mmCIF file of C-alpha atoms in Angstrom:
data_model
loop_
_atom_site.group_PDB
_atom_site.id
_atom_site.type_symbol
_atom_site.label_atom_id
_atom_site.label_comp_id
_atom_site.label_asym_id
_atom_site.label_seq_id
_atom_site.Cartn_x
_atom_site.Cartn_y
_atom_site.Cartn_z
ATOM 1 C CA UNK A 1 0.058 -0.015 -0.008
ATOM 2 C CA UNK A 2 2.986 2.295 0.906
ATOM 3 C CA UNK A 3 4.413 1.409 -2.559
ATOM 4 C CA UNK A 4 1.445 2.469 -4.335
ATOM 5 C CA UNK A 5 1.472 5.946 -2.460
ATOM 6 C CA UNK A 6 5.028 6.117 -3.344
ATOM 7 C CA UNK A 7 4.354 5.278 -6.992
ATOM 8 C CA UNK A 8 1.422 7.874 -6.898
ATOM 9 C CA UNK A 9 3.433 10.644 -5.352
ATOM 10 C CA UNK A 10 6.134 10.261 -7.932
ATOM 11 C CA UNK A 11 3.654 10.144 -10.803
ATOM 12 C CA UNK A 12 2.124 13.265 -9.343
ATOM 13 C CA UNK A 13 5.623 14.738 -9.209
ATOM 14 C CA UNK A 14 6.536 13.609 -12.520
ATOM 15 C CA UNK A 15 3.225 15.100 -13.781
ATOM 16 C CA UNK A 16 3.663 18.468 -12.198
ATOM 17 C CA UNK A 17 7.208 18.460 -13.369
ATOM 18 C CA UNK A 18 6.249 17.946 -16.658
ATOM 19 C CA UNK A 19 3.315 20.606 -16.531
ATOM 20 C CA UNK A 20 5.734 23.097 -15.168
ATOM 21 C CA UNK A 21 8.462 22.178 -17.633
ATOM 22 C CA UNK A 22 5.894 22.724 -20.213
ATOM 23 C CA UNK A 23 4.683 25.921 -18.893
ATOM 24 C CA UNK A 24 8.053 27.214 -18.667
ATOM 25 C CA UNK A 25 8.988 26.267 -22.258
ATOM 26 C CA UNK A 26 5.894 28.050 -23.457
ATOM 27 C CA UNK A 27 7.002 30.906 -21.482
ATOM 28 C CA UNK A 28 10.366 30.792 -22.993
ATOM 29 C CA UNK A 29 9.154 30.288 -26.313
ATOM 30 C CA UNK A 30 6.909 33.326 -25.964
ATOM 31 C CA UNK A 31 9.757 35.506 -24.784
ATOM 32 C CA UNK A 32 12.126 34.347 -27.224
ATOM 33 C CA UNK A 33 9.451 35.143 -30.152
ATOM 34 C CA UNK A 34 9.023 38.374 -28.547
ATOM 35 C CA UNK A 35 12.795 39.092 -28.606
ATOM 36 C CA UNK A 36 13.021 38.173 -32.113
ATOM 37 C CA UNK A 37 10.100 40.492 -32.994
ATOM 38 C CA UNK A 38 11.947 43.189 -31.298
ATOM 39 C CA UNK A 39 15.186 42.384 -33.141
ATOM 40 C CA UNK A 40 13.461 42.465 -36.421
ATOM 41 C CA UNK A 41 11.574 45.549 -35.664
ATOM 42 C CA UNK A 42 14.989 46.955 -34.573
ATOM 43 C CA UNK A 43 16.716 45.719 -37.815
ATOM 44 C CA UNK A 44 13.862 47.304 -39.882
ATOM 45 C CA UNK A 45 14.201 50.718 -38.115
ATOM 46 C CA UNK A 46 18.012 50.503 -38.412
ATOM 47 C CA UNK A 47 17.533 49.536 -42.199
ATOM 48 C CA UNK A 48 15.344 52.371 -42.576
ATOM 49 C CA UNK A 49 17.577 54.800 -40.713
ATOM 50 C CA UNK A 50 20.593 53.485 -42.731
ATOM 51 C CA UNK A 51 18.380 53.901 -46.111
ATOM 52 C CA UNK A 52 17.858 57.474 -45.063
ATOM 53 C CA UNK A 53 21.116 58.164 -44.276
ATOM 54 C CA UNK A 54 22.435 56.659 -47.456
ATOM 55 C CA UNK A 55 19.582 58.895 -49.490
ATOM 56 C CA UNK A 56 20.790 61.886 -47.457
ATOM 57 C CA UNK A 57 24.431 61.225 -48.376
ATOM 58 C CA UNK A 58 23.958 60.559 -51.978
ATOM 59 C CA UNK A 59 21.597 63.817 -52.349
ATOM 60 C CA UNK A 60 24.323 65.846 -50.231
ATOM 61 C CA UNK A 61 27.141 64.221 -52.691
ATOM 62 C CA UNK A 62 25.159 64.898 -55.722
ATOM 63 C CA UNK A 63 24.666 68.549 -54.514
ATOM 64 C CA UNK A 64 28.186 68.992 -53.731
ATOM 65 C CA UNK A 65 29.198 67.375 -57.235
ATOM 66 C CA UNK A 66 26.700 70.067 -58.957
ATOM 67 C CA UNK A 67 28.189 72.879 -56.962
ATOM 68 C CA UNK A 68 31.630 71.662 -58.047
ATOM 69 C CA UNK A 69 30.843 71.260 -61.538
ATOM 70 C CA UNK A 70 29.221 74.881 -61.564
ATOM 71 C CA UNK A 71 32.231 76.352 -59.961
ATOM 72 C CA UNK A 72 34.466 74.440 -62.576
ATOM 73 C CA UNK A 73 32.468 75.837 -65.320
ATOM 74 C CA UNK A 74 32.497 79.170 -63.793
ATOM 75 C CA UNK A 75 36.274 78.800 -63.335
ATOM 76 C CA UNK A 76 36.765 77.580 -66.931
ATOM 77 C CA UNK A 77 34.566 80.218 -68.503
ATOM 78 C CA UNK A 78 36.956 82.810 -66.625
ATOM 79 C CA UNK A 79 39.946 81.132 -67.689
ATOM 80 C CA UNK A 80 38.677 80.908 -71.390
ATOM 81 C CA UNK A 81 37.779 84.516 -71.247
ATOM 82 C CA UNK A 82 41.395 85.401 -69.866
ATOM 83 C CA UNK A 83 43.106 83.245 -72.469
ATOM 84 C CA UNK A 84 40.866 84.967 -75.078
ATOM 85 C CA UNK A 85 41.785 88.121 -73.849
ATOM 86 C CA UNK A 86 45.402 87.376 -73.652
ATOM 87 C CA UNK A 87 45.309 85.783 -77.009
ATOM 88 C CA UNK A 88 43.594 88.918 -78.484
ATOM 89 C CA UNK A 89 46.090 91.165 -76.963
ATOM 90 C CA UNK A 90 48.848 88.915 -78.325
ATOM 91 C CA UNK A 91 47.351 89.017 -81.795
ATOM 92 C CA UNK A 92 47.139 93.034 -81.616
ATOM 93 C CA UNK A 93 50.864 93.237 -80.652
ATOM 94 C CA UNK A 94 52.009 90.576 -83.357
ATOM 95 C CA UNK A 95 50.034 92.606 -85.999
ATOM 96 C CA UNK A 96 51.619 95.667 -84.706
ATOM 97 C CA UNK A 97 55.107 94.290 -84.681
ATOM 98 C CA UNK A 98 54.463 92.862 -88.394
ATOM 99 C CA UNK A 99 52.929 96.067 -89.445
ATOM 100 C CA UNK A 100 56.278 98.056 -88.041
ATOM 101 C CA UNK A 101 58.407 95.212 -89.677
ATOM 102 C CA UNK A 102 56.844 95.465 -93.134
ATOM 103 C CA UNK A 103 57.215 99.410 -92.943
ATOM 104 C CA UNK A 104 60.939 98.982 -92.048
ATOM 105 C CA UNK A 105 61.285 96.369 -94.837
ATOM 106 C CA UNK A 106 59.368 98.810 -97.380
ATOM 107 C CA UNK A 107 61.607 101.461 -96.138
ATOM 108 C CA UNK A 108 64.828 99.372 -96.652
ATOM 109 C CA UNK A 109 63.832 98.439 -100.229
ATOM 110 C CA UNK A 110 62.820 101.944 -101.094
ATOM 111 C CA UNK A 111 66.297 102.852 -99.884
ATOM 112 C CA UNK A 112 67.851 99.870 -101.845
ATOM 113 C CA UNK A 113 66.016 100.662 -105.101
ATOM 114 C CA UNK A 114 67.155 104.256 -104.862
ATOM 115 C CA UNK A 115 70.400 103.209 -104.405
ATOM 116 C CA UNK A 116 70.313 100.849 -107.326
ATOM 117 C CA UNK A 117 68.844 103.640 -109.434
ATOM 118 C CA UNK A 118 71.850 105.956 -108.275
ATOM 119 C CA UNK A 119 74.167 103.361 -109.063
ATOM 120 C CA UNK A 120 72.530 102.407 -112.471
ATOM 121 C CA UNK A 121 72.563 106.346 -113.461
ATOM 122 C CA UNK A 122 76.270 106.708 -112.336
ATOM 123 C CA UNK A 123 77.166 103.891 -114.441
ATOM 124 C CA UNK A 124 75.218 105.198 -117.544
ATOM 125 C CA UNK A 125 77.042 108.687 -116.985
ATOM 126 C CA UNK A 126 80.337 106.744 -116.898
ATOM 127 C CA UNK A 127 79.521 105.027 -120.167
ATOM 128 C CA UNK A 128 78.604 108.215 -121.805
ATOM 129 C CA UNK A 129 81.944 109.851 -120.518
ATOM 130 C CA UNK A 130 83.717 106.747 -121.741
ATOM 131 C CA UNK A 131 82.152 107.194 -125.275
ATOM 132 C CA UNK A 132 82.708 110.855 -125.288
ATOM 133 C CA UNK A 133 86.505 110.410 -124.407
ATOM 134 C CA UNK A 134 86.764 107.752 -127.147
ATOM 135 C CA UNK A 135 85.298 110.430 -129.646
ATOM 136 C CA UNK A 136 87.863 112.843 -128.335
ATOM 137 C CA UNK A 137 90.432 110.421 -129.141
ATOM 138 C CA UNK A 138 91.235 109.267 -125.759
ATOM 139 C CA UNK A 139 91.957 105.665 -125.193
ATOM 140 C CA UNK A 140 89.413 103.869 -123.027
ATOM 141 C CA UNK A 141 89.614 100.377 -121.835
ATOM 142 C CA UNK A 142 86.017 98.637 -121.344
ATOM 143 C CA UNK A 143 85.484 95.024 -120.264
ATOM 144 C CA UNK A 144 83.636 93.155 -122.820
ATOM 145 C CA UNK A 145 80.657 90.739 -121.741
ATOM 146 C CA UNK A 146 81.532 87.343 -122.178
ATOM 147 C CA UNK A 147 79.034 85.987 -124.734
ATOM 148 C CA UNK A 148 78.792 82.849 -126.826
ATOM 149 C CA UNK A 149 80.285 83.383 -130.760
ATOM 150 C CA UNK A 150 77.648 84.811 -132.814
ATOM 151 C CA UNK A 151 75.722 86.635 -129.975
ATOM 152 C CA UNK A 152 76.156 90.280 -129.421
ATOM 153 C CA UNK A 153 75.318 92.435 -126.545
ATOM 154 C CA UNK A 154 72.401 93.765 -128.605
ATOM 155 C CA UNK A 155 71.248 90.599 -129.634
ATOM 156 C CA UNK A 156 71.347 88.334 -126.581
ATOM 157 C CA UNK A 157 67.635 88.961 -125.829
ATOM 158 C CA UNK A 158 66.525 89.496 -129.436
ATOM 159 C CA UNK A 159 63.842 87.516 -131.070
ATOM 160 C CA UNK A 160 66.151 86.543 -133.838
ATOM 161 C CA UNK A 161 69.114 85.610 -131.491
ATOM 162 C CA UNK A 162 69.187 82.044 -132.787
ATOM 163 C CA UNK A 163 69.025 83.046 -136.237
ATOM 164 C CA UNK A 164 71.624 85.754 -136.012
ATOM 165 C CA UNK A 165 74.034 83.388 -134.122
ATOM 166 C CA UNK A 166 73.618 80.634 -136.747
ATOM 167 C CA UNK A 167 74.150 83.028 -139.693
ATOM 168 C CA UNK A 168 76.994 84.720 -137.951
ATOM 169 C CA UNK A 169 78.677 81.302 -136.850
ATOM 170 C CA UNK A 170 78.354 80.219 -140.518
ATOM 171 C CA UNK A 171 80.269 83.051 -141.692
ATOM 172 C CA UNK A 172 77.292 84.840 -143.694
ATOM 173 C CA UNK A 173 76.810 87.748 -140.986
ATOM 174 C CA UNK A 174 78.922 90.013 -139.095
ATOM 175 C CA UNK A 175 78.685 92.642 -136.791
ATOM 176 C CA UNK A 176 80.091 96.268 -136.535
ATOM 177 C CA UNK A 177 83.267 97.450 -135.337
ATOM 178 C CA UNK A 178 81.619 98.164 -131.923
ATOM 179 C CA UNK A 179 80.662 94.449 -131.298
ATOM 180 C CA UNK A 180 77.108 95.282 -131.883
ATOM 181 C CA UNK A 181 74.857 93.896 -134.578
ATOM 182 C CA UNK A 182 72.209 96.365 -134.515
ATOM 183 C CA UNK A 183 69.198 93.820 -135.332
ATOM 184 C CA UNK A 184 66.511 96.679 -135.501
ATOM 185 C CA UNK A 185 68.420 98.611 -138.312
ATOM 186 C CA UNK A 186 66.958 98.282 -141.765
ATOM 187 C CA UNK A 187 69.395 96.353 -144.236
ATOM 188 C CA UNK A 188 70.901 97.941 -147.022
ATOM 189 C CA UNK A 189 71.518 96.751 -150.536
ATOM 190 C CA UNK A 190 75.147 96.292 -150.084
ATOM 191 C CA UNK A 191 74.613 94.567 -146.858
ATOM 192 C CA UNK A 192 72.284 92.132 -148.516
ATOM 193 C CA UNK A 193 74.872 91.643 -151.330
ATOM 194 C CA UNK A 194 77.683 90.907 -148.603
ATOM 195 C CA UNK A 195 75.330 88.256 -147.266
ATOM 196 C CA UNK A 196 74.597 86.731 -150.579
ATOM 197 C CA UNK A 197 78.165 86.892 -151.723
ATOM 198 C CA UNK A 198 79.278 84.709 -148.505
ATOM 199 C CA UNK A 199 76.735 82.280 -149.024
ATOM 200 C CA UNK A 200 77.861 81.825 -152.767
ATOM 201 C CA UNK A 201 81.496 81.556 -151.877
ATOM 202 C CA UNK A 202 80.491 78.833 -149.107
ATOM 203 C CA UNK A 203 78.212 76.882 -151.240
ATOM 204 C CA UNK A 204 79.686 76.934 -154.794
ATOM 205 C CA UNK A 205 82.715 75.062 -155.926
ATOM 206 C CA UNK A 206 85.938 76.668 -157.649
ATOM 207 C CA UNK A 207 84.618 76.105 -161.217
ATOM 208 C CA UNK A 208 81.378 77.557 -160.562
ATOM 209 C CA UNK A 209 82.596 80.652 -159.039
ATOM 210 C CA UNK A 210 85.182 80.861 -161.953
ATOM 211 C CA UNK A 211 82.437 80.933 -164.393
ATOM 212 C CA UNK A 212 80.822 83.561 -162.474
ATOM 213 C CA UNK A 213 84.097 85.653 -162.099
ATOM 214 C CA UNK A 214 84.366 85.840 -165.892
ATOM 215 C CA UNK A 215 81.286 87.892 -166.150
ATOM 216 C CA UNK A 216 82.305 90.150 -163.302
ATOM 217 C CA UNK A 217 84.322 92.112 -165.699
ATOM 218 C CA UNK A 218 81.226 93.271 -167.628
ATOM 219 C CA UNK A 219 79.432 94.278 -164.260
ATOM 220 C CA UNK A 220 80.200 97.997 -163.393
ATOM 221 C CA UNK A 221 78.536 100.624 -161.547
ATOM 222 C CA UNK A 222 79.214 104.200 -161.422
ATOM 223 C CA UNK A 223 78.195 104.490 -157.690
ATOM 224 C CA UNK A 224 80.304 101.370 -156.562
ATOM 225 C CA UNK A 225 84.100 102.542 -156.112
ATOM 226 C CA UNK A 226 86.618 99.832 -156.592
ATOM 227 C CA UNK A 227 87.854 100.409 -152.926
ATOM 228 C CA UNK A 228 84.408 100.214 -151.505
ATOM 229 C CA UNK A 229 84.089 97.569 -148.620
ATOM 230 C CA UNK A 230 81.143 95.872 -150.516
ATOM 231 C CA UNK A 231 82.711 96.287 -153.963
ATOM 232 C CA UNK A 232 83.694 92.630 -154.615
ATOM 233 C CA UNK A 233 80.508 91.117 -153.195
ATOM 234 C CA UNK A 234 78.272 93.348 -155.405
ATOM 235 C CA UNK A 235 80.026 92.346 -158.533
ATOM 236 C CA UNK A 236 79.855 88.558 -157.612
ATOM 237 C CA UNK A 237 76.014 88.650 -156.741
ATOM 238 C CA UNK A 238 75.501 90.795 -159.832
ATOM 239 C CA UNK A 239 77.299 88.424 -162.201
ATOM 240 C CA UNK A 240 75.497 85.261 -160.532
ATOM 241 C CA UNK A 241 72.053 86.866 -161.177
ATOM 242 C CA UNK A 242 71.174 87.111 -157.598
ATOM 243 C CA UNK A 243 70.766 90.634 -157.705
ATOM 244 C CA UNK A 244 70.459 93.506 -159.862
ATOM 245 C CA UNK A 245 71.339 97.083 -160.047
ATOM 246 C CA UNK A 246 68.633 99.866 -159.532
ATOM 247 C CA UNK A 247 69.565 100.748 -163.105
ATOM 248 C CA UNK A 248 71.997 99.592 -165.620
ATOM 249 C CA UNK A 249 74.828 101.939 -164.296
ATOM 250 C CA UNK A 250 73.767 102.428 -160.603
ATOM 251 C CA UNK A 251 73.538 99.992 -157.663
ATOM 252 C CA UNK A 252 72.568 102.417 -155.005
ATOM 253 C CA UNK A 253 74.428 100.506 -152.246
ATOM 254 C CA UNK A 254 73.186 102.480 -149.373
ATOM 255 C CA UNK A 255 69.671 102.291 -150.228
ATOM 256 C CA UNK A 256 67.576 100.033 -147.928
ATOM 257 C CA UNK A 257 65.580 97.081 -149.107
ATOM 258 C CA UNK A 258 61.801 96.343 -148.675
ATOM 259 C CA UNK A 259 60.498 92.846 -148.020
ATOM 260 C CA UNK A 260 59.610 92.225 -151.778
ATOM 261 C CA UNK A 261 63.133 92.920 -153.036
ATOM 262 C CA UNK A 262 64.905 91.117 -150.457
ATOM 263 C CA UNK A 263 62.622 87.907 -150.535
ATOM 264 C CA UNK A 264 62.984 87.985 -154.459
ATOM 265 C CA UNK A 265 66.775 88.217 -154.304
ATOM 266 C CA UNK A 266 66.779 85.500 -151.609
ATOM 267 C CA UNK A 267 64.687 83.252 -153.909
ATOM 268 C CA UNK A 268 67.156 84.135 -156.925
ATOM 269 C CA UNK A 269 69.852 82.945 -154.556
ATOM 270 C CA UNK A 270 68.188 79.705 -153.616
ATOM 271 C CA UNK A 271 67.585 78.818 -157.235
ATOM 272 C CA UNK A 272 71.238 79.481 -158.071
ATOM 273 C CA UNK A 273 72.406 77.022 -155.374
ATOM 274 C CA UNK A 274 69.790 74.391 -156.536
ATOM 275 C CA UNK A 275 68.456 74.014 -152.929
ATOM 276 C CA UNK A 276 66.262 71.293 -152.772
ATOM 277 C CA UNK A 277 63.806 72.569 -150.223
ATOM 278 C CA UNK A 278 60.672 70.605 -150.396
ATOM 279 C CA UNK A 279 57.255 72.289 -151.438
ATOM 280 C CA UNK A 280 54.624 72.584 -148.800
ATOM 281 C CA UNK A 281 52.029 74.207 -150.775
ATOM 282 C CA UNK A 282 51.559 74.321 -154.462
ATOM 283 C CA UNK A 283 49.222 77.312 -154.512
ATOM 284 C CA UNK A 284 49.835 80.241 -152.334
ATOM 285 C CA UNK A 285 47.906 83.551 -151.806
ATOM 286 C CA UNK A 286 48.287 86.841 -149.754
ATOM 287 C CA UNK A 287 45.783 89.037 -148.505
ATOM 288 C CA UNK A 288 47.613 92.195 -150.021
ATOM 289 C CA UNK A 289 48.723 90.244 -153.363
ATOM 290 C CA UNK A 290 47.537 93.150 -155.386
ATOM 291 C CA UNK A 291 50.212 95.412 -153.817
ATOM 292 C CA UNK A 292 53.049 92.909 -154.694
ATOM 293 C CA UNK A 293 55.140 94.230 -157.754
ATOM 294 C CA UNK A 294 54.618 91.940 -160.650
ATOM 295 C CA UNK A 295 58.425 91.723 -161.310
ATOM 296 C CA UNK A 296 58.887 90.081 -157.870
ATOM 297 C CA UNK A 297 55.438 87.963 -157.554
ATOM 298 C CA UNK A 298 56.952 84.774 -158.993
ATOM 299 C CA UNK A 299 59.941 84.655 -156.627
ATOM 300 C CA UNK A 300 57.747 85.441 -153.637
ATOM 301 C CA UNK A 301 55.376 82.648 -154.280
ATOM 302 C CA UNK A 302 58.508 80.392 -154.750
ATOM 303 C CA UNK A 303 59.412 81.183 -151.167
ATOM 304 C CA UNK A 304 56.092 81.070 -149.620
ATOM 305 C CA UNK A 305 55.426 77.578 -151.473
ATOM 306 C CA UNK A 306 58.405 76.246 -149.521
ATOM 307 C CA UNK A 307 57.034 77.813 -146.425
ATOM 308 C CA UNK A 308 60.135 80.379 -145.940
ATOM 309 C CA UNK A 309 57.858 83.308 -145.772
ATOM 310 C CA UNK A 310 54.077 82.789 -144.549
ATOM 311 C CA UNK A 311 51.185 82.947 -146.718
ATOM 312 C CA UNK A 312 47.294 82.545 -146.754
ATOM 313 C CA UNK A 313 44.112 84.590 -147.783
ATOM 314 C CA UNK A 314 44.101 86.402 -144.286
ATOM 315 C CA UNK A 315 47.960 86.698 -144.447
ATOM 316 C CA UNK A 316 49.532 90.212 -145.391
ATOM 317 C CA UNK A 317 53.010 90.127 -146.955
ATOM 318 C CA UNK A 318 53.699 93.893 -146.632
ATOM 319 C CA UNK A 319 55.772 94.148 -149.778
ATOM 320 C CA UNK A 320 56.938 97.871 -149.229
ATOM 321 C CA UNK A 321 57.958 97.275 -145.592
ATOM 322 C CA UNK A 322 61.630 97.923 -144.915
ATOM 323 C CA UNK A 323 63.718 94.808 -143.891
ATOM 324 C CA UNK A 324 65.540 94.868 -140.625
ATOM 325 C CA UNK A 325 68.859 93.049 -140.135
ATOM 326 C CA UNK A 326 67.079 90.578 -137.839
ATOM 327 C CA UNK A 327 64.531 89.731 -140.410
ATOM 328 C CA UNK A 328 67.264 89.304 -142.881
ATOM 329 C CA UNK A 329 68.808 86.913 -140.761
ATOM 330 C CA UNK A 330 65.552 84.683 -140.456
ATOM 331 C CA UNK A 331 64.939 84.763 -144.059
#
């Protein structure tokens, strides 16, 4: 019976202990749940606070950046304006210096030109003085310009320079005693005779020249003295039939020649030498053909057919125009 009471007591004790343990566990669970809820709440509040702080920090950073950018832009604008101002001032100073430099250069050039003109004027005066001294019989030594053979001081820039040089080198032309050629001077009949005479002597053989010489004795002009510089040339071209006198007894050696006379005599020379110049045009004409003397027309046409003189319906021959020494060299 005691044993049963003891067992009953133990059972009650165990039951009460179990009930207490369960109640305590429930209380503990409730407490833990409350703590968890509090922790969650605090965490949420903390998170919101952190979010607020971050948002505020971002806004502050953005505000500072915006302010910094504006300040930088303002500073940059100020720097640009200052640099532009400096550049403008520098450009103005450079322009001023350039203008001053140009004026100084112009002044120096003007002075140099004046000095050159003065030297040229002095040189011309000295040349005139030297020429005058030469006329008075005083000996003046002048340095000659070093030019190629056949080129003269007054032909080095002339349009007919090459023809004059070639004819001089061939021995057909020569200059004057003062080493000039006088290309613009009108050619005279005796000068033309001298040219044609040299061409004949250079291109005919001894027998042909001897045959011409036999006819020279019958060629005489009252206005060509035996000691005249052109006497032998005039006799040669007259005997060869290249040139004729202005009359049966006169040659008029100092008379100038016009184009129709000179070209006609050049044609006679070409025929005498039997030159095989090819014909370029069978029929030739000139715009002013009516003004060409009939005595010279055939010879002029002969030269035009071979392209030695220009021709054409719109081309004037200008038969009465005087021939210059330069033109004679080209024909």
